[in-house]
């Protein structure tokens, strides 16, 4: 009939529309796959890439990874801890405070990492003072889980706890502990004191698997 498309024209039009529909479906599916892959890659990058830098000597600390810090001479003055361990401290009003250079980085590590804080002491008074100080200074509120505030009575106990936790990074002032942990922990930070500086510097070039760096303090 005049004005009506021929059967062949209608057939070709139908094929064209079908092809267009297939192309549209393929495009949508490809876009979805590409978008899903980008989301997955982004999520993976978020799990691995985020890191914080506290100071050049610290290198980079992986976010959400396990970090163990022995608080003696890094967070608390070891002399203050020793005084709390003394028999006289049981009945005294002596208090404990976080080293000024340690508070800000400790809060940041507590906020961004899976932090375990280990203190070597030998009295209930010292343990109570450590817990109370961490709470008062906001370290617990920043993210440090109270059950991850740990204690030991000996220097070797520091290393034993760290090995059980299997951290990504360990911070300590004990050269012996750092050297013993070197085959097991990838990143080690030695905090200098007047008593360990020479030996600590010598340990940096020593054998072992983990990388050992030294800093003057946590700041």
N, C-alpha and C. Protein backbone atom coordinates (compact mmCIF):
# COMPACT_ATOMS: atom_id res chain seq x y z
N UNK A 1 0.83 -1.20 0.00
CA UNK A 1 0.00 0.00 0.00
C UNK A 1 0.87 1.25 0.00
N UNK A 2 0.31 2.33 -0.61
CA UNK A 2 1.08 3.57 -0.65
C UNK A 2 1.20 4.15 0.76
N UNK A 3 2.39 4.59 1.14
CA UNK A 3 2.63 5.17 2.48
C UNK A 3 3.02 4.17 3.52
N UNK A 4 2.93 2.86 3.22
CA UNK A 4 3.31 1.81 4.17
C UNK A 4 4.68 1.28 3.79
N UNK A 5 5.60 1.04 4.81
CA UNK A 5 6.93 0.52 4.50
C UNK A 5 6.82 -0.90 4.00
N UNK A 6 7.71 -1.25 3.08
CA UNK A 6 7.73 -2.59 2.52
C UNK A 6 8.11 -3.60 3.59
N UNK A 7 7.76 -4.91 3.39
CA UNK A 7 8.13 -5.95 4.37
C UNK A 7 9.63 -6.04 4.59
N UNK A 8 10.38 -5.86 3.50
CA UNK A 8 11.85 -5.94 3.66
C UNK A 8 12.37 -4.80 4.50
N UNK A 9 11.77 -3.61 4.32
CA UNK A 9 12.21 -2.46 5.11
C UNK A 9 11.86 -2.66 6.57
N UNK A 10 10.66 -3.22 6.84
CA UNK A 10 10.28 -3.48 8.23
C UNK A 10 11.21 -4.52 8.86
N UNK A 11 11.63 -5.52 8.05
CA UNK A 11 12.52 -6.57 8.55
C UNK A 11 13.88 -5.99 8.93
N UNK A 12 14.42 -5.13 8.03
CA UNK A 12 15.70 -4.52 8.34
C UNK A 12 15.62 -3.57 9.53
N UNK A 13 14.49 -2.90 9.66
CA UNK A 13 14.30 -2.00 10.81
C UNK A 13 14.27 -2.80 12.10
N UNK A 14 13.61 -3.96 12.05
CA UNK A 14 13.54 -4.82 13.24
C UNK A 14 14.91 -5.33 13.63
N UNK A 15 15.70 -5.75 12.62
CA UNK A 15 17.06 -6.21 12.89
C UNK A 15 17.89 -5.09 13.49
N UNK A 16 17.70 -3.89 12.95
CA UNK A 16 18.47 -2.74 13.46
C UNK A 16 18.14 -2.44 14.91
N UNK A 17 16.86 -2.49 15.24
CA UNK A 17 16.45 -2.23 16.63
C UNK A 17 16.97 -3.31 17.56
N UNK A 18 16.95 -4.57 17.09
CA UNK A 18 17.45 -5.67 17.91
C UNK A 18 18.95 -5.51 18.17
N UNK A 19 19.69 -5.14 17.12
CA UNK A 19 21.13 -4.91 17.27
C UNK A 19 21.41 -3.75 18.22
N UNK A 20 20.60 -2.71 18.10
CA UNK A 20 20.76 -1.56 18.99
C UNK A 20 20.50 -1.94 20.44
N UNK A 21 19.48 -2.80 20.65
CA UNK A 21 19.19 -3.25 22.01
C UNK A 21 20.33 -4.08 22.57
N UNK A 22 20.91 -4.97 21.74
CA UNK A 22 22.05 -5.77 22.19
C UNK A 22 23.23 -4.88 22.55
N UNK A 23 23.47 -3.87 21.70
CA UNK A 23 24.58 -2.95 21.96
C UNK A 23 24.38 -2.21 23.27
N UNK A 24 23.14 -1.79 23.52
CA UNK A 24 22.84 -1.07 24.76
C UNK A 24 23.04 -1.96 25.98
N UNK A 25 22.58 -3.22 25.88
CA UNK A 25 22.75 -4.17 27.00
C UNK A 25 24.23 -4.43 27.25
N UNK A 26 24.99 -4.63 26.17
CA UNK A 26 26.43 -4.89 26.31
C UNK A 26 27.14 -3.70 26.95
N UNK A 27 26.75 -2.48 26.54
CA UNK A 27 27.37 -1.26 27.08
C UNK A 27 27.09 -1.14 28.57
N UNK A 28 25.84 -1.41 28.96
CA UNK A 28 25.47 -1.30 30.38
C UNK A 28 26.23 -2.32 31.22
N UNK A 29 26.29 -3.57 30.70
CA UNK A 29 26.99 -4.61 31.44
C UNK A 29 28.48 -4.28 31.56
N UNK A 30 29.08 -3.78 30.49
CA UNK A 30 30.50 -3.42 30.53
C UNK A 30 30.75 -2.31 31.54
N UNK A 31 29.84 -1.32 31.54
CA UNK A 31 29.98 -0.21 32.50
C UNK A 31 29.90 -0.72 33.93
N UNK A 32 28.96 -1.65 34.17
CA UNK A 32 28.81 -2.20 35.52
C UNK A 32 30.05 -2.96 35.95
N UNK A 33 30.62 -3.79 35.02
CA UNK A 33 31.82 -4.54 35.35
C UNK A 33 33.00 -3.61 35.63
N UNK A 34 33.14 -2.58 34.79
CA UNK A 34 34.23 -1.62 34.98
C UNK A 34 34.08 -0.88 36.29
N UNK A 35 32.85 -0.47 36.59
CA UNK A 35 32.60 0.26 37.84
C UNK A 35 32.87 -0.61 39.05
N UNK A 36 32.43 -1.89 38.97
CA UNK A 36 32.65 -2.82 40.09
C UNK A 36 34.14 -3.06 40.30
N UNK A 37 34.89 -3.19 39.17
CA UNK A 37 36.33 -3.40 39.29
C UNK A 37 37.02 -2.20 39.92
N UNK A 38 36.59 -0.99 39.54
CA UNK A 38 37.17 0.22 40.12
C UNK A 38 36.88 0.32 41.60
N UNK A 39 35.65 -0.06 41.99
CA UNK A 39 35.29 -0.03 43.42
C UNK A 39 36.13 -1.02 44.19
N UNK A 40 36.31 -2.24 43.62
CA UNK A 40 37.12 -3.28 44.28
C UNK A 40 38.56 -2.83 44.42
N UNK A 41 39.12 -2.27 43.32
CA UNK A 41 40.50 -1.79 43.38
C UNK A 41 40.66 -0.67 44.37
N UNK A 42 39.64 0.21 44.44
CA UNK A 42 39.70 1.31 45.40
C UNK A 42 39.65 0.80 46.82
N UNK A 43 38.78 -0.21 47.07
CA UNK A 43 38.68 -0.79 48.42
C UNK A 43 39.98 -1.46 48.81
N UNK A 44 40.60 -2.18 47.85
CA UNK A 44 41.88 -2.83 48.13
C UNK A 44 42.94 -1.81 48.45
N UNK A 45 42.95 -0.71 47.69
CA UNK A 45 43.94 0.34 47.94
C UNK A 45 43.74 0.96 49.31
N UNK A 46 42.45 1.11 49.71
CA UNK A 46 42.18 1.68 51.03
C UNK A 46 42.69 0.78 52.13
N UNK A 47 42.69 -0.57 51.88
CA UNK A 47 43.14 -1.50 52.90
C UNK A 47 44.65 -1.49 53.04
N UNK A 48 45.37 -1.19 51.96
CA UNK A 48 46.81 -1.32 51.96
C UNK A 48 47.52 0.02 52.06
N UNK A 49 47.01 1.00 51.30
CA UNK A 49 47.76 2.23 51.09
C UNK A 49 47.79 3.21 52.26
N UNK A 50 46.67 3.40 52.99
CA UNK A 50 46.67 4.48 53.98
C UNK A 50 47.79 4.34 54.99
N UNK A 51 48.57 5.37 55.14
CA UNK A 51 49.66 5.37 56.09
C UNK A 51 49.79 6.77 56.68
N UNK A 52 50.39 6.84 57.86
CA UNK A 52 50.65 8.13 58.46
C UNK A 52 52.14 8.25 58.72
N UNK A 53 52.62 9.45 58.70
CA UNK A 53 54.03 9.70 58.99
C UNK A 53 54.09 10.62 60.21
N UNK A 54 54.68 10.14 61.27
CA UNK A 54 54.80 10.95 62.48
C UNK A 54 56.08 11.77 62.46
N UNK A 55 57.14 11.20 61.94
CA UNK A 55 58.41 11.90 61.82
C UNK A 55 59.28 11.11 60.86
N UNK A 56 60.30 11.75 60.33
CA UNK A 56 61.11 11.11 59.30
C UNK A 56 61.78 9.83 59.79
N UNK A 57 62.24 9.83 61.01
CA UNK A 57 62.90 8.65 61.54
C UNK A 57 61.97 7.46 61.70
N UNK A 58 60.68 7.73 61.84
CA UNK A 58 59.70 6.67 62.03
C UNK A 58 59.33 6.00 60.72
N UNK A 59 59.73 6.59 59.60
CA UNK A 59 59.25 6.16 58.30
C UNK A 59 57.72 6.23 58.29
N UNK A 60 57.06 5.27 57.70
CA UNK A 60 55.60 5.34 57.60
C UNK A 60 54.96 4.21 58.39
N UNK A 61 53.92 4.54 59.14
CA UNK A 61 53.24 3.56 59.98
C UNK A 61 51.94 3.14 59.31
N UNK A 62 51.78 1.87 58.98
CA UNK A 62 50.55 1.44 58.30
C UNK A 62 49.32 1.62 59.18
N UNK A 63 48.31 2.21 58.61
CA UNK A 63 47.06 2.41 59.31
C UNK A 63 46.35 1.07 59.50
N UNK A 64 45.73 0.94 60.66
CA UNK A 64 44.94 -0.25 61.03
C UNK A 64 45.79 -1.51 61.23
N UNK A 65 47.09 -1.39 61.23
CA UNK A 65 47.95 -2.54 61.47
C UNK A 65 48.36 -2.59 62.94
N UNK A 66 48.82 -3.76 63.39
CA UNK A 66 49.23 -3.91 64.78
C UNK A 66 50.56 -3.19 65.04
N UNK A 67 50.57 -2.37 66.07
CA UNK A 67 51.78 -1.68 66.51
C UNK A 67 51.93 -1.92 68.01
N UNK A 68 53.09 -2.41 68.41
CA UNK A 68 53.37 -2.58 69.84
C UNK A 68 54.37 -1.51 70.28
N UNK A 69 54.08 -0.87 71.40
CA UNK A 69 54.97 0.13 71.97
C UNK A 69 55.24 -0.25 73.42
N UNK A 70 56.51 -0.39 73.76
CA UNK A 70 56.88 -0.55 75.17
C UNK A 70 57.02 0.85 75.75
N UNK A 71 56.25 1.14 76.78
CA UNK A 71 56.13 2.52 77.25
C UNK A 71 57.33 3.01 78.06
N UNK A 72 58.15 2.10 78.56
CA UNK A 72 59.31 2.51 79.36
C UNK A 72 60.28 3.34 78.52
N UNK A 73 60.48 4.59 78.92
CA UNK A 73 61.39 5.54 78.25
C UNK A 73 60.89 6.00 76.89
N UNK A 74 59.71 5.58 76.48
CA UNK A 74 59.14 6.06 75.23
C UNK A 74 57.87 6.88 75.49
N UNK A 75 57.05 6.39 76.40
CA UNK A 75 55.82 7.08 76.78
C UNK A 75 55.91 7.62 78.20
N UNK A 76 56.48 6.81 79.10
CA UNK A 76 56.65 7.21 80.50
C UNK A 76 58.13 7.23 80.86
N UNK A 77 58.47 8.10 81.79
CA UNK A 77 59.84 8.13 82.32
C UNK A 77 60.07 6.85 83.13
N UNK A 78 61.12 6.13 82.80
CA UNK A 78 61.38 4.87 83.48
C UNK A 78 61.67 5.07 84.97
N UNK A 79 62.23 6.23 85.32
CA UNK A 79 62.50 6.51 86.74
C UNK A 79 61.20 6.68 87.51
N UNK A 80 60.20 7.29 86.87
CA UNK A 80 58.90 7.46 87.52
C UNK A 80 58.21 6.11 87.71
N UNK A 81 58.36 5.23 86.73
CA UNK A 81 57.81 3.88 86.87
C UNK A 81 58.51 3.12 87.99
N UNK A 82 59.83 3.28 88.07
CA UNK A 82 60.59 2.60 89.12
C UNK A 82 60.18 3.10 90.50
N UNK A 83 59.92 4.41 90.59
CA UNK A 83 59.50 4.97 91.88
C UNK A 83 58.15 4.41 92.30
N UNK A 84 57.26 4.22 91.33
CA UNK A 84 55.97 3.63 91.65
C UNK A 84 56.10 2.18 92.06
N UNK A 85 57.12 1.52 91.55
CA UNK A 85 57.35 0.12 91.91
C UNK A 85 57.93 -0.03 93.31
N UNK A 86 58.50 1.03 93.83
CA UNK A 86 59.13 0.93 95.15
C UNK A 86 58.07 0.75 96.23
N UNK A 87 58.46 0.17 97.33
CA UNK A 87 57.52 -0.10 98.42
C UNK A 87 56.90 1.18 98.95
N UNK A 88 57.67 2.28 98.93
CA UNK A 88 57.17 3.54 99.47
C UNK A 88 56.04 4.10 98.62
N UNK A 89 56.01 3.75 97.33
CA UNK A 89 55.00 4.32 96.44
C UNK A 89 53.61 3.80 96.74
N UNK A 90 53.53 2.67 97.39
CA UNK A 90 52.23 2.07 97.69
C UNK A 90 51.38 3.00 98.54
N UNK A 91 52.02 3.68 99.47
CA UNK A 91 51.27 4.56 100.37
C UNK A 91 51.46 6.03 100.04
N UNK A 92 52.18 6.34 98.94
CA UNK A 92 52.42 7.73 98.59
C UNK A 92 51.39 8.21 97.59
N UNK A 93 51.42 9.49 97.30
CA UNK A 93 50.48 10.08 96.34
C UNK A 93 51.17 10.37 95.02
N UNK A 94 52.25 9.68 94.74
CA UNK A 94 53.01 9.92 93.52
C UNK A 94 52.17 9.59 92.30
N UNK A 95 52.26 10.45 91.30
CA UNK A 95 51.48 10.26 90.08
C UNK A 95 52.42 10.01 88.90
N UNK A 96 51.83 9.69 87.78
CA UNK A 96 52.58 9.39 86.57
C UNK A 96 52.07 10.30 85.45
N UNK A 97 52.96 10.71 84.58
CA UNK A 97 52.54 11.55 83.45
C UNK A 97 53.22 11.07 82.17
N UNK A 98 52.55 11.29 81.06
CA UNK A 98 53.12 10.94 79.76
C UNK A 98 54.17 11.98 79.38
N UNK A 99 55.27 11.52 78.81
CA UNK A 99 56.32 12.44 78.38
C UNK A 99 55.73 13.45 77.39
N UNK A 100 56.07 14.72 77.52
CA UNK A 100 55.50 15.75 76.64
C UNK A 100 55.69 15.46 75.15
N UNK A 101 56.83 14.87 74.81
CA UNK A 101 57.11 14.58 73.40
C UNK A 101 56.33 13.38 72.88
N UNK A 102 55.72 12.63 73.77
CA UNK A 102 55.06 11.38 73.37
C UNK A 102 53.55 11.48 73.22
N UNK A 103 52.93 12.46 73.86
CA UNK A 103 51.47 12.47 73.92
C UNK A 103 50.81 12.59 72.54
N UNK A 104 51.21 13.58 71.76
CA UNK A 104 50.56 13.80 70.45
C UNK A 104 50.71 12.59 69.52
N UNK A 105 51.93 12.07 69.34
CA UNK A 105 52.04 10.89 68.46
C UNK A 105 51.34 9.66 69.02
N UNK A 106 51.32 9.52 70.34
CA UNK A 106 50.63 8.37 70.94
C UNK A 106 49.14 8.44 70.66
N UNK A 107 48.56 9.62 70.75
CA UNK A 107 47.14 9.79 70.44
C UNK A 107 46.86 9.46 68.98
N UNK A 108 47.78 9.87 68.09
CA UNK A 108 47.59 9.60 66.66
C UNK A 108 47.71 8.11 66.35
N UNK A 109 48.67 7.45 66.97
CA UNK A 109 48.82 6.02 66.75
C UNK A 109 47.62 5.26 67.31
N UNK A 110 47.14 5.68 68.48
CA UNK A 110 45.96 5.05 69.07
C UNK A 110 44.74 5.22 68.18
N UNK A 111 44.65 6.35 67.51
CA UNK A 111 43.50 6.64 66.65
C UNK A 111 43.55 5.85 65.34
N UNK A 112 44.74 5.66 64.80
CA UNK A 112 44.85 5.11 63.44
C UNK A 112 45.33 3.67 63.37
N UNK A 113 45.93 3.16 64.44
CA UNK A 113 46.52 1.82 64.40
C UNK A 113 45.89 0.90 65.44
N UNK A 114 46.17 -0.37 65.30
CA UNK A 114 45.76 -1.37 66.29
C UNK A 114 46.87 -1.43 67.33
N UNK A 115 46.79 -0.55 68.31
CA UNK A 115 47.88 -0.33 69.26
C UNK A 115 47.81 -1.26 70.47
N UNK A 116 48.98 -1.79 70.81
CA UNK A 116 49.17 -2.54 72.06
C UNK A 116 50.27 -1.82 72.83
N UNK A 117 49.97 -1.42 74.06
CA UNK A 117 50.94 -0.70 74.88
C UNK A 117 51.43 -1.60 76.01
N UNK A 118 52.73 -1.85 76.04
CA UNK A 118 53.33 -2.76 77.02
C UNK A 118 54.18 -1.96 77.99
N UNK A 119 54.01 -2.21 79.27
CA UNK A 119 54.82 -1.54 80.29
C UNK A 119 55.50 -2.57 81.17
N UNK A 120 56.79 -2.40 81.35
CA UNK A 120 57.53 -3.27 82.26
C UNK A 120 57.50 -2.64 83.66
N UNK A 121 56.87 -3.32 84.58
CA UNK A 121 56.80 -2.85 85.96
C UNK A 121 56.53 -4.06 86.85
N UNK A 122 56.55 -3.84 88.15
CA UNK A 122 56.42 -4.98 89.06
C UNK A 122 55.47 -4.72 90.22
N UNK A 123 54.61 -3.73 90.11
CA UNK A 123 53.69 -3.45 91.22
C UNK A 123 52.31 -3.09 90.71
N UNK A 124 51.32 -3.37 91.54
CA UNK A 124 49.96 -2.98 91.21
C UNK A 124 49.83 -1.46 91.13
N UNK A 125 50.61 -0.76 91.98
CA UNK A 125 50.55 0.70 91.98
C UNK A 125 50.96 1.26 90.62
N UNK A 126 52.01 0.70 90.03
CA UNK A 126 52.47 1.17 88.72
C UNK A 126 51.44 0.85 87.65
N UNK A 127 50.88 -0.35 87.69
CA UNK A 127 49.87 -0.72 86.69
C UNK A 127 48.65 0.20 86.78
N UNK A 128 48.20 0.48 87.98
CA UNK A 128 47.04 1.35 88.15
C UNK A 128 47.34 2.76 87.68
N UNK A 129 48.56 3.23 87.94
CA UNK A 129 48.95 4.58 87.51
C UNK A 129 49.01 4.67 85.99
N UNK A 130 49.52 3.63 85.35
CA UNK A 130 49.59 3.62 83.88
C UNK A 130 48.18 3.69 83.29
N UNK A 131 47.31 2.83 83.78
CA UNK A 131 45.94 2.81 83.25
C UNK A 131 45.23 4.15 83.48
N UNK A 132 45.38 4.70 84.68
CA UNK A 132 44.72 5.96 85.02
C UNK A 132 45.25 7.11 84.16
N UNK A 133 46.56 7.12 83.92
CA UNK A 133 47.16 8.19 83.12
C UNK A 133 46.72 8.11 81.67
N UNK A 134 46.69 6.91 81.12
CA UNK A 134 46.24 6.74 79.74
C UNK A 134 44.80 7.19 79.57
N UNK A 135 43.98 6.91 80.56
CA UNK A 135 42.58 7.33 80.53
C UNK A 135 42.48 8.85 80.65
N UNK A 136 43.21 9.41 81.60
CA UNK A 136 43.13 10.85 81.86
C UNK A 136 43.65 11.67 80.69
N UNK A 137 44.64 11.16 79.99
CA UNK A 137 45.25 11.91 78.88
C UNK A 137 44.52 11.67 77.56
N UNK A 138 43.47 10.88 77.57
CA UNK A 138 42.66 10.70 76.38
C UNK A 138 43.12 9.63 75.41
N UNK A 139 44.12 8.83 75.81
CA UNK A 139 44.64 7.81 74.92
C UNK A 139 43.63 6.68 74.71
N UNK A 140 42.92 6.33 75.78
CA UNK A 140 41.88 5.29 75.67
C UNK A 140 40.75 5.79 74.78
N UNK A 141 40.33 7.02 74.99
CA UNK A 141 39.26 7.59 74.17
C UNK A 141 39.69 7.75 72.71
N UNK A 142 40.98 7.93 72.48
CA UNK A 142 41.47 8.09 71.10
C UNK A 142 41.40 6.80 70.32
N UNK A 143 41.35 5.65 71.01
CA UNK A 143 41.24 4.39 70.29
C UNK A 143 41.98 3.21 70.89
N UNK A 144 42.82 3.45 71.89
CA UNK A 144 43.52 2.34 72.52
C UNK A 144 42.55 1.51 73.35
N UNK A 145 42.40 0.25 73.00
CA UNK A 145 41.53 -0.65 73.74
C UNK A 145 42.16 -0.93 75.10
N UNK A 146 41.40 -0.76 76.16
CA UNK A 146 41.93 -0.92 77.52
C UNK A 146 42.49 -2.31 77.76
N UNK A 147 41.95 -3.33 77.07
CA UNK A 147 42.45 -4.69 77.28
C UNK A 147 43.80 -4.90 76.57
N UNK A 148 44.19 -3.93 75.76
CA UNK A 148 45.48 -4.01 75.07
C UNK A 148 46.55 -3.20 75.78
N UNK A 149 46.25 -2.79 77.00
CA UNK A 149 47.26 -2.20 77.89
C UNK A 149 47.84 -3.36 78.69
N UNK A 150 49.07 -3.73 78.39
CA UNK A 150 49.66 -4.97 78.90
C UNK A 150 50.86 -4.67 79.80
N UNK A 151 51.19 -5.65 80.63
CA UNK A 151 52.28 -5.47 81.60
C UNK A 151 53.15 -6.72 81.67
N UNK A 152 54.42 -6.51 81.99
CA UNK A 152 55.34 -7.61 82.22
C UNK A 152 56.35 -7.15 83.27
N UNK A 153 57.04 -8.09 83.88
CA UNK A 153 57.99 -7.75 84.95
C UNK A 153 59.44 -7.79 84.50
N UNK A 154 59.72 -8.36 83.34
CA UNK A 154 61.10 -8.51 82.90
C UNK A 154 61.28 -7.95 81.49
N UNK A 155 62.54 -7.69 81.14
CA UNK A 155 62.85 -7.18 79.81
C UNK A 155 62.53 -8.23 78.74
N UNK A 156 62.82 -9.49 79.04
CA UNK A 156 62.51 -10.54 78.08
C UNK A 156 61.01 -10.68 77.87
N UNK A 157 60.24 -10.30 78.90
CA UNK A 157 58.79 -10.35 78.78
C UNK A 157 58.26 -9.41 77.70
N UNK A 158 58.96 -8.30 77.48
CA UNK A 158 58.56 -7.37 76.42
C UNK A 158 58.57 -8.08 75.06
N UNK A 159 59.69 -8.76 74.80
CA UNK A 159 59.83 -9.44 73.53
C UNK A 159 58.84 -10.58 73.38
N UNK A 160 58.59 -11.30 74.47
CA UNK A 160 57.65 -12.43 74.41
C UNK A 160 56.25 -11.95 74.04
N UNK A 161 55.84 -10.84 74.65
CA UNK A 161 54.51 -10.29 74.34
C UNK A 161 54.44 -9.86 72.88
N UNK A 162 55.47 -9.17 72.42
CA UNK A 162 55.48 -8.69 71.04
C UNK A 162 55.43 -9.85 70.05
N UNK A 163 56.16 -10.91 70.33
CA UNK A 163 56.16 -12.05 69.42
C UNK A 163 54.78 -12.70 69.35
N UNK A 164 54.07 -12.73 70.47
CA UNK A 164 52.72 -13.31 70.47
C UNK A 164 51.75 -12.44 69.68
N UNK A 165 51.93 -11.14 69.74
CA UNK A 165 51.03 -10.21 69.04
C UNK A 165 51.33 -10.17 67.55
N UNK A 166 52.58 -10.38 67.16
CA UNK A 166 53.02 -10.34 65.76
C UNK A 166 52.69 -8.99 65.12
N UNK A 167 53.29 -7.91 65.61
CA UNK A 167 52.97 -6.58 65.08
C UNK A 167 53.66 -6.30 63.75
N UNK A 168 53.14 -5.30 63.06
CA UNK A 168 53.82 -4.78 61.88
C UNK A 168 55.01 -3.93 62.30
N UNK A 169 54.86 -3.23 63.43
CA UNK A 169 55.92 -2.37 63.94
C UNK A 169 56.02 -2.51 65.46
N UNK A 170 57.25 -2.50 65.96
CA UNK A 170 57.48 -2.54 67.41
C UNK A 170 58.38 -1.38 67.79
N UNK A 171 58.01 -0.68 68.85
CA UNK A 171 58.78 0.47 69.37
C UNK A 171 59.27 0.14 70.76
N UNK A 172 60.57 0.34 71.00
CA UNK A 172 61.15 -0.05 72.29
C UNK A 172 62.42 0.76 72.54
N UNK A 173 62.83 0.79 73.78
CA UNK A 173 64.12 1.42 74.13
C UNK A 173 65.16 0.37 74.47
N UNK A 174 64.76 -0.89 74.52
CA UNK A 174 65.69 -1.98 74.85
C UNK A 174 66.36 -2.50 73.59
N UNK A 175 67.66 -2.35 73.52
CA UNK A 175 68.41 -2.84 72.36
C UNK A 175 68.31 -4.36 72.28
N UNK A 176 68.39 -5.01 73.42
CA UNK A 176 68.32 -6.47 73.44
C UNK A 176 67.00 -6.97 72.87
N UNK A 177 65.90 -6.35 73.28
CA UNK A 177 64.60 -6.76 72.78
C UNK A 177 64.50 -6.52 71.27
N UNK A 178 64.97 -5.36 70.83
CA UNK A 178 64.91 -5.03 69.41
C UNK A 178 65.72 -6.02 68.58
N UNK A 179 66.89 -6.37 69.06
CA UNK A 179 67.73 -7.33 68.33
C UNK A 179 67.08 -8.72 68.30
N UNK A 180 66.46 -9.11 69.39
CA UNK A 180 65.82 -10.43 69.43
C UNK A 180 64.57 -10.50 68.54
N UNK A 181 63.91 -9.35 68.37
CA UNK A 181 62.69 -9.33 67.56
C UNK A 181 62.98 -9.15 66.07
N UNK A 182 64.19 -8.80 65.74
CA UNK A 182 64.51 -8.46 64.36
C UNK A 182 64.16 -9.55 63.34
N UNK A 183 64.36 -10.82 63.65
CA UNK A 183 63.97 -11.85 62.66
C UNK A 183 62.46 -12.01 62.50
N UNK A 184 61.67 -11.42 63.40
CA UNK A 184 60.24 -11.70 63.42
C UNK A 184 59.36 -10.49 63.10
N UNK A 185 59.89 -9.28 63.25
CA UNK A 185 59.09 -8.07 63.05
C UNK A 185 59.72 -7.25 61.92
N UNK A 186 58.90 -6.85 60.97
CA UNK A 186 59.42 -6.18 59.77
C UNK A 186 59.98 -4.81 60.06
N UNK A 187 59.37 -4.07 60.97
CA UNK A 187 59.80 -2.70 61.23
C UNK A 187 59.99 -2.49 62.73
N UNK A 188 61.16 -2.04 63.11
CA UNK A 188 61.51 -1.82 64.52
C UNK A 188 62.00 -0.39 64.71
N UNK A 189 61.53 0.22 65.79
CA UNK A 189 61.93 1.58 66.11
C UNK A 189 62.60 1.58 67.48
N UNK A 190 63.86 2.01 67.52
CA UNK A 190 64.57 2.11 68.78
C UNK A 190 64.60 3.55 69.26
N UNK A 191 64.07 3.79 70.44
CA UNK A 191 64.04 5.15 71.02
C UNK A 191 65.29 5.33 71.87
N UNK A 192 66.06 6.36 71.55
CA UNK A 192 67.33 6.58 72.24
C UNK A 192 67.12 7.09 73.67
N UNK A 193 68.00 6.65 74.55
CA UNK A 193 68.08 7.17 75.91
C UNK A 193 69.57 7.43 76.19
N UNK A 194 69.88 8.10 77.29
CA UNK A 194 71.30 8.31 77.61
C UNK A 194 72.06 7.00 77.84
N UNK A 195 71.32 5.91 78.07
CA UNK A 195 71.95 4.65 78.42
C UNK A 195 72.10 3.68 77.24
N UNK A 196 71.38 3.93 76.16
CA UNK A 196 71.41 2.95 75.07
C UNK A 196 71.88 3.50 73.73
N UNK A 197 72.18 4.80 73.66
CA UNK A 197 72.41 5.46 72.37
C UNK A 197 73.51 4.79 71.54
N UNK A 198 74.65 4.52 72.17
CA UNK A 198 75.79 3.96 71.42
C UNK A 198 75.46 2.56 70.92
N UNK A 199 74.96 1.73 71.79
CA UNK A 199 74.64 0.35 71.40
C UNK A 199 73.51 0.31 70.38
N UNK A 200 72.56 1.22 70.51
CA UNK A 200 71.44 1.25 69.59
C UNK A 200 71.89 1.61 68.18
N UNK A 201 72.79 2.58 68.07
CA UNK A 201 73.30 2.97 66.76
C UNK A 201 74.07 1.81 66.12
N UNK A 202 74.79 1.07 66.94
CA UNK A 202 75.55 -0.07 66.42
C UNK A 202 74.60 -1.18 65.95
N UNK A 203 73.46 -1.30 66.62
CA UNK A 203 72.51 -2.36 66.29
C UNK A 203 71.82 -2.12 64.96
N UNK A 204 71.76 -0.86 64.52
CA UNK A 204 71.09 -0.54 63.26
C UNK A 204 71.69 -1.30 62.09
N UNK A 205 73.01 -1.43 62.09
CA UNK A 205 73.70 -2.11 60.99
C UNK A 205 73.85 -3.61 61.23
N UNK A 206 73.28 -4.11 62.30
CA UNK A 206 73.42 -5.52 62.64
C UNK A 206 72.62 -6.42 61.74
N UNK A 207 72.83 -7.73 61.87
CA UNK A 207 72.12 -8.71 61.04
C UNK A 207 70.67 -8.87 61.48
N UNK A 208 69.88 -9.47 60.61
CA UNK A 208 68.49 -9.74 60.97
C UNK A 208 67.55 -9.37 59.84
N UNK A 209 66.31 -9.80 59.96
CA UNK A 209 65.35 -9.58 58.89
C UNK A 209 64.68 -8.22 58.92
N UNK A 210 64.29 -7.75 60.12
CA UNK A 210 63.56 -6.50 60.23
C UNK A 210 64.44 -5.28 60.07
N UNK A 211 63.83 -4.19 59.61
CA UNK A 211 64.54 -2.92 59.47
C UNK A 211 64.48 -2.17 60.79
N UNK A 212 65.63 -1.78 61.30
CA UNK A 212 65.72 -1.09 62.59
C UNK A 212 66.10 0.37 62.35
N UNK A 213 65.29 1.28 62.85
CA UNK A 213 65.57 2.71 62.77
C UNK A 213 65.60 3.27 64.18
N UNK A 214 66.27 4.40 64.36
CA UNK A 214 66.38 5.00 65.69
C UNK A 214 65.77 6.42 65.66
N UNK A 215 65.17 6.78 66.78
CA UNK A 215 64.62 8.14 66.94
C UNK A 215 64.97 8.63 68.34
N UNK A 216 64.92 9.94 68.51
CA UNK A 216 65.20 10.52 69.83
C UNK A 216 63.99 10.42 70.75
N UNK A 217 62.78 10.46 70.14
CA UNK A 217 61.55 10.36 70.90
C UNK A 217 60.42 10.06 69.93
N UNK A 218 59.21 9.97 70.43
CA UNK A 218 58.08 9.64 69.56
C UNK A 218 57.60 10.82 68.74
N UNK A 219 58.01 12.03 69.09
CA UNK A 219 57.48 13.21 68.42
C UNK A 219 57.92 13.30 66.97
